[in-house]
Amino acid sequence: EVILGFTGKDYTMIAASKAAMRGATILKTTDDKTRTLNNTTLMAFTGEAGDTGTTRRNMYSRNLLNPPWSVQFAEYIQANIQLYSMRNDTDLGPSAVANFVRGELAKSLRSKKPYTVNLLLGGMDPITNKPSLYWLDYLAALAPLPYAAHGYAQ
């Protein structure tokens, strides 16, 4: 599983592998690890399947994991950013979204079940029209970078 990102003069590029893996075993090859948060921001994520909200959905019927009412991190962030946009009739820029995500990861660290999700968040700032890329890890570290990666490529 790998996610990569870099910024250019007037763009941000983010790429994510579609493989869902557990160790060296490939469980699924069609997993979308990206979420469009608003018109200017995209989030790519990797981590535990239950926390990222990907492969875990397929296991509920077999009762192998927690029940489906547990909120998955990627879907939670996407829903909250869209809710903000609807309530305030404006989209958050990538910097504001990155700081919101960092705050949610920091809160999660202090809970009984922290999320183990690593993220790349990028987009174009709607005010300055400059590209940005943010690297976030499961310990809520946030860094704006010109290029970044998470995971390992096999």
PDB file of C-alpha atoms in Angstrom:
ATOM      1  CA  GLU A   1       0.000   0.000   0.000  1.00  0.00           C
ATOM      2  CA  VAL A   2       1.425   3.344  -0.989  1.00  0.00           C
ATOM      3  CA  ILE A   3       0.200   6.899  -1.444  1.00  0.00           C
ATOM      4  CA  LEU A   4       2.331   9.547  -3.147  1.00  0.00           C
ATOM      5  CA  GLY A   5       1.896  13.241  -3.705  1.00  0.00           C
ATOM      6  CA  PHE A   6       3.752  16.254  -5.066  1.00  0.00           C
ATOM      7  CA  THR A   7       3.068  19.822  -6.014  1.00  0.00           C
ATOM      8  CA  GLY A   8       4.011  21.666  -9.171  1.00  0.00           C
ATOM      9  CA  LYS A   9       3.821  25.312 -10.132  1.00  0.00           C
ATOM     10  CA  ASP A  10       0.030  25.311 -10.411  1.00  0.00           C
ATOM     11  CA  TYR A  11      -1.116  21.785  -9.472  1.00  0.00           C
ATOM     12  CA  THR A  12      -1.055  19.086  -6.810  1.00  0.00           C
ATOM     13  CA  MET A  13      -0.818  15.438  -7.863  1.00  0.00           C
ATOM     14  CA  ILE A  14      -1.834  12.603  -5.533  1.00  0.00           C
ATOM     15  CA  ALA A  15      -1.666   8.907  -6.422  1.00  0.00           C
ATOM     16  CA  ALA A  16      -2.702   5.871  -4.382  1.00  0.00           C
ATOM     17  CA  SER A  17      -2.327   2.146  -4.954  1.00  0.00           C
ATOM     18  CA  LYS A  18      -5.589   0.227  -5.273  1.00  0.00           C
ATOM     19  CA  ALA A  19      -4.304  -2.828  -3.392  1.00  0.00           C
ATOM     20  CA  ALA A  20      -5.724  -3.691   0.021  1.00  0.00           C
ATOM     21  CA  MET A  21      -3.068  -5.725   1.769  1.00  0.00           C
ATOM     22  CA  ARG A  22      -2.516  -7.552   5.019  1.00  0.00           C
ATOM     23  CA  GLY A  23       1.179  -8.269   5.321  1.00  0.00           C
ATOM     24  CA  ALA A  24       2.357  -9.658   1.995  1.00  0.00           C
ATOM     25  CA  THR A  25      -1.120 -10.901   1.051  1.00  0.00           C
ATOM     26  CA  ILE A  26      -3.189  -8.846  -1.379  1.00  0.00           C
ATOM     27  CA  LEU A  27      -6.817  -8.996  -0.228  1.00  0.00           C
ATOM     28  CA  LYS A  28      -8.318  -6.771  -2.904  1.00  0.00           C
ATOM     29  CA  THR A  29      -7.036  -4.952  -5.991  1.00  0.00           C
ATOM     30  CA  THR A  30      -9.831  -2.417  -6.519  1.00  0.00           C
ATOM     31  CA  ASP A  31      -9.749  -0.416  -3.288  1.00  0.00           C
ATOM     32  CA  ASP A  32     -10.175   3.348  -3.740  1.00  0.00           C
ATOM     33  CA  LYS A  33      -8.047   5.078  -1.101  1.00  0.00           C
ATOM     34  CA  THR A  34      -9.046   8.621  -1.996  1.00  0.00           C
ATOM     35  CA  ARG A  35     -11.907  10.882  -1.002  1.00  0.00           C
ATOM     36  CA  THR A  36     -12.876  14.166  -2.607  1.00  0.00           C
ATOM     37  CA  LEU A  37     -13.567  16.438   0.340  1.00  0.00           C
ATOM     38  CA  ASN A  38     -14.718  19.518  -1.583  1.00  0.00           C
ATOM     39  CA  ASN A  39     -14.111  21.277  -4.907  1.00  0.00           C
ATOM     40  CA  THR A  40     -10.503  22.118  -4.039  1.00  0.00           C
ATOM     41  CA  THR A  41      -9.283  19.321  -1.750  1.00  0.00           C
ATOM     42  CA  LEU A  42      -8.531  15.599  -2.109  1.00  0.00           C
ATOM     43  CA  MET A  43      -7.515  13.203   0.661  1.00  0.00           C
ATOM     44  CA  ALA A  44      -5.602   9.941   0.152  1.00  0.00           C
ATOM     45  CA  PHE A  45      -5.307   7.556   3.090  1.00  0.00           C
ATOM     46  CA  THR A  46      -3.698   4.329   4.161  1.00  0.00           C
ATOM     47  CA  GLY A  47      -3.770   2.382   7.395  1.00  0.00           C
ATOM     48  CA  GLU A  48      -5.790  -0.242   9.172  1.00  0.00           C
ATOM     49  CA  ALA A  49      -8.695  -1.357   6.995  1.00  0.00           C
ATOM     50  CA  GLY A  50     -11.275  -0.624   9.680  1.00  0.00           C
ATOM     51  CA  ASP A  51      -9.988   2.878  10.297  1.00  0.00           C
ATOM     52  CA  THR A  52      -9.765   3.885   6.658  1.00  0.00           C
ATOM     53  CA  GLY A  53     -13.250   2.570   5.930  1.00  0.00           C
ATOM     54  CA  THR A  54     -12.365   0.346   2.966  1.00  0.00           C
ATOM     55  CA  THR A  55     -12.065  -3.439   3.169  1.00  0.00           C
ATOM     56  CA  ARG A  56     -13.802  -3.671   6.539  1.00  0.00           C
ATOM     57  CA  ARG A  57     -17.265  -3.097   5.021  1.00  0.00           C
ATOM     58  CA  ASN A  58     -17.037  -6.454   3.260  1.00  0.00           C
ATOM     59  CA  MET A  59     -16.384  -8.319   6.513  1.00  0.00           C
ATOM     60  CA  TYR A  60     -19.444  -7.206   8.519  1.00  0.00           C
ATOM     61  CA  SER A  61     -21.675  -9.982   7.253  1.00  0.00           C
ATOM     62  CA  ARG A  62     -19.247 -12.545   8.618  1.00  0.00           C
ATOM     63  CA  ASN A  63     -19.027 -10.840  12.057  1.00  0.00           C
ATOM     64  CA  LEU A  64     -15.242 -10.824  11.891  1.00  0.00           C
ATOM     65  CA  LEU A  65     -14.900  -7.208  12.926  1.00  0.00           C
ATOM     66  CA  ASN A  66     -16.686  -4.498  14.913  1.00  0.00           C
ATOM     67  CA  PRO A  67     -20.323  -3.726  14.050  1.00  0.00           C
ATOM     68  CA  PRO A  68     -21.097  -1.383  11.134  1.00  0.00           C
ATOM     69  CA  TRP A  69     -22.196   1.552  13.306  1.00  0.00           C
ATOM     70  CA  SER A  70     -18.588   2.384  14.129  1.00  0.00           C
ATOM     71  CA  VAL A  71     -17.679   5.488  12.148  1.00  0.00           C
ATOM     72  CA  GLN A  72     -14.774   5.118   9.755  1.00  0.00           C
ATOM     73  CA  PHE A  73     -12.255   7.941   9.696  1.00  0.00           C
ATOM     74  CA  ALA A  74     -12.148   8.762   5.987  1.00  0.00           C
ATOM     75  CA  GLU A  75     -15.938   8.832   5.712  1.00  0.00           C
ATOM     76  CA  TYR A  76     -16.194  10.843   8.942  1.00  0.00           C
ATOM     77  CA  ILE A  77     -13.831  13.533   7.635  1.00  0.00           C
ATOM     78  CA  GLN A  78     -15.554  13.655   4.239  1.00  0.00           C
ATOM     79  CA  ALA A  79     -18.983  14.052   5.841  1.00  0.00           C
ATOM     80  CA  ASN A  80     -17.830  16.795   8.214  1.00  0.00           C
ATOM     81  CA  ILE A  81     -16.131  18.827   5.484  1.00  0.00           C
ATOM     82  CA  GLN A  82     -19.232  18.569   3.300  1.00  0.00           C
ATOM     83  CA  LEU A  83     -21.439  19.534   6.254  1.00  0.00           C
ATOM     84  CA  TYR A  84     -19.301  22.623   6.867  1.00  0.00           C
ATOM     85  CA  SER A  85     -19.616  23.592   3.202  1.00  0.00           C
ATOM     86  CA  MET A  86     -23.412  23.234   3.279  1.00  0.00           C
ATOM     87  CA  ARG A  87     -23.848  25.156   6.536  1.00  0.00           C
ATOM     88  CA  ASN A  88     -21.536  28.027   5.620  1.00  0.00           C
ATOM     89  CA  ASP A  89     -22.006  28.124   1.840  1.00  0.00           C
ATOM     90  CA  THR A  90     -18.243  28.103   1.310  1.00  0.00           C
ATOM     91  CA  ASP A  91     -15.522  25.495   0.866  1.00  0.00           C
ATOM     92  CA  LEU A  92     -12.613  25.174   3.259  1.00  0.00           C
ATOM     93  CA  GLY A  93      -9.169  25.440   1.706  1.00  0.00           C
ATOM     94  CA  PRO A  94      -6.635  22.621   1.981  1.00  0.00           C
ATOM     95  CA  SER A  95      -4.863  24.294   4.913  1.00  0.00           C
ATOM     96  CA  ALA A  96      -8.056  24.556   6.966  1.00  0.00           C
ATOM     97  CA  VAL A  97      -9.045  20.980   6.119  1.00  0.00           C
ATOM     98  CA  ALA A  98      -5.574  19.697   7.085  1.00  0.00           C
ATOM     99  CA  ASN A  99      -5.769  21.445  10.451  1.00  0.00           C
ATOM    100  CA  PHE A 100      -9.269  20.070  11.076  1.00  0.00           C
ATOM    101  CA  VAL A 101      -8.073  16.522  10.257  1.00  0.00           C
ATOM    102  CA  ARG A 102      -5.050  16.972  12.502  1.00  0.00           C
ATOM    103  CA  GLY A 103      -7.332  18.029  15.367  1.00  0.00           C
ATOM    104  CA  GLU A 104      -9.548  14.975  14.885  1.00  0.00           C
ATOM    105  CA  LEU A 105      -6.512  12.651  14.847  1.00  0.00           C
ATOM    106  CA  ALA A 106      -5.188  14.330  18.017  1.00  0.00           C
ATOM    107  CA  LYS A 107      -8.556  13.806  19.756  1.00  0.00           C
ATOM    108  CA  SER A 108      -8.537  10.193  18.611  1.00  0.00           C
ATOM    109  CA  LEU A 109      -5.108   9.615  20.194  1.00  0.00           C
ATOM    110  CA  ARG A 110      -6.598  10.417  23.581  1.00  0.00           C
ATOM    111  CA  SER A 111      -9.443   7.928  23.197  1.00  0.00           C
ATOM    112  CA  LYS A 112      -9.584   4.211  23.905  1.00  0.00           C
ATOM    113  CA  LYS A 113      -9.507   3.307  20.212  1.00  0.00           C
ATOM    114  CA  PRO A 114      -7.271   5.698  18.262  1.00  0.00           C
ATOM    115  CA  TYR A 115      -7.340   5.703  14.467  1.00  0.00           C
ATOM    116  CA  THR A 116      -4.248   4.313  12.768  1.00  0.00           C
ATOM    117  CA  VAL A 117      -4.547   6.262   9.542  1.00  0.00           C
ATOM    118  CA  ASN A 118      -1.851   8.013   7.523  1.00  0.00           C
ATOM    119  CA  LEU A 119      -2.970  10.698   5.090  1.00  0.00           C
ATOM    120  CA  LEU A 120      -1.913  12.927   2.266  1.00  0.00           C
ATOM    121  CA  LEU A 121      -4.162  15.899   1.760  1.00  0.00           C
ATOM    122  CA  GLY A 122      -3.751  18.220  -1.181  1.00  0.00           C
ATOM    123  CA  GLY A 123      -5.438  20.751  -3.352  1.00  0.00           C
ATOM    124  CA  MET A 124      -5.543  24.307  -4.584  1.00  0.00           C
ATOM    125  CA  ASP A 125      -6.108  27.144  -2.153  1.00  0.00           C
ATOM    126  CA  PRO A 126      -9.268  28.933  -3.386  1.00  0.00           C
ATOM    127  CA  ILE A 127      -7.998  32.358  -2.274  1.00  0.00           C
ATOM    128  CA  THR A 128      -4.348  32.339  -3.357  1.00  0.00           C
ATOM    129  CA  ASN A 129      -4.727  29.763  -6.170  1.00  0.00           C
ATOM    130  CA  LYS A 130      -1.537  28.051  -4.980  1.00  0.00           C
ATOM    131  CA  PRO A 131      -1.147  24.280  -4.710  1.00  0.00           C
ATOM    132  CA  SER A 132      -0.546  22.667  -1.348  1.00  0.00           C
ATOM    133  CA  LEU A 133       0.184  19.204  -0.020  1.00  0.00           C
ATOM    134  CA  TYR A 134      -0.020  18.106   3.609  1.00  0.00           C
ATOM    135  CA  TRP A 135       1.443  14.962   5.175  1.00  0.00           C
ATOM    136  CA  LEU A 136      -0.367  13.625   8.267  1.00  0.00           C
ATOM    137  CA  ASP A 137       0.394  10.496  10.240  1.00  0.00           C
ATOM    138  CA  TYR A 138      -1.513   8.496  12.836  1.00  0.00           C
ATOM    139  CA  LEU A 139       0.177  10.437  15.655  1.00  0.00           C
ATOM    140  CA  ALA A 140      -1.414  13.672  14.362  1.00  0.00           C
ATOM    141  CA  ALA A 141       1.828  15.099  12.996  1.00  0.00           C
ATOM    142  CA  LEU A 142       1.106  17.625  10.230  1.00  0.00           C
ATOM    143  CA  ALA A 143       3.650  18.935   7.737  1.00  0.00           C
ATOM    144  CA  PRO A 144       3.167  20.977   4.565  1.00  0.00           C
ATOM    145  CA  LEU A 145       5.581  19.564   1.972  1.00  0.00           C
ATOM    146  CA  PRO A 146       6.339  19.897  -1.753  1.00  0.00           C
ATOM    147  CA  TYR A 147       6.325  16.057  -2.062  1.00  0.00           C
ATOM    148  CA  ALA A 148       5.393  13.249   0.324  1.00  0.00           C
ATOM    149  CA  ALA A 149       4.647   9.525   0.607  1.00  0.00           C
ATOM    150  CA  HIS A 150       3.188   6.970   2.994  1.00  0.00           C
ATOM    151  CA  GLY A 151       3.427   3.208   2.940  1.00  0.00           C
ATOM    152  CA  TYR A 152       5.629   0.825   1.058  1.00  0.00           C
ATOM    153  CA  ALA A 153       5.515  -0.210  -2.578  1.00  0.00           C
ATOM    154  CA  GLN A 154       5.772  -3.884  -3.473  1.00  0.00           C
TER     155      GLN A 154
END
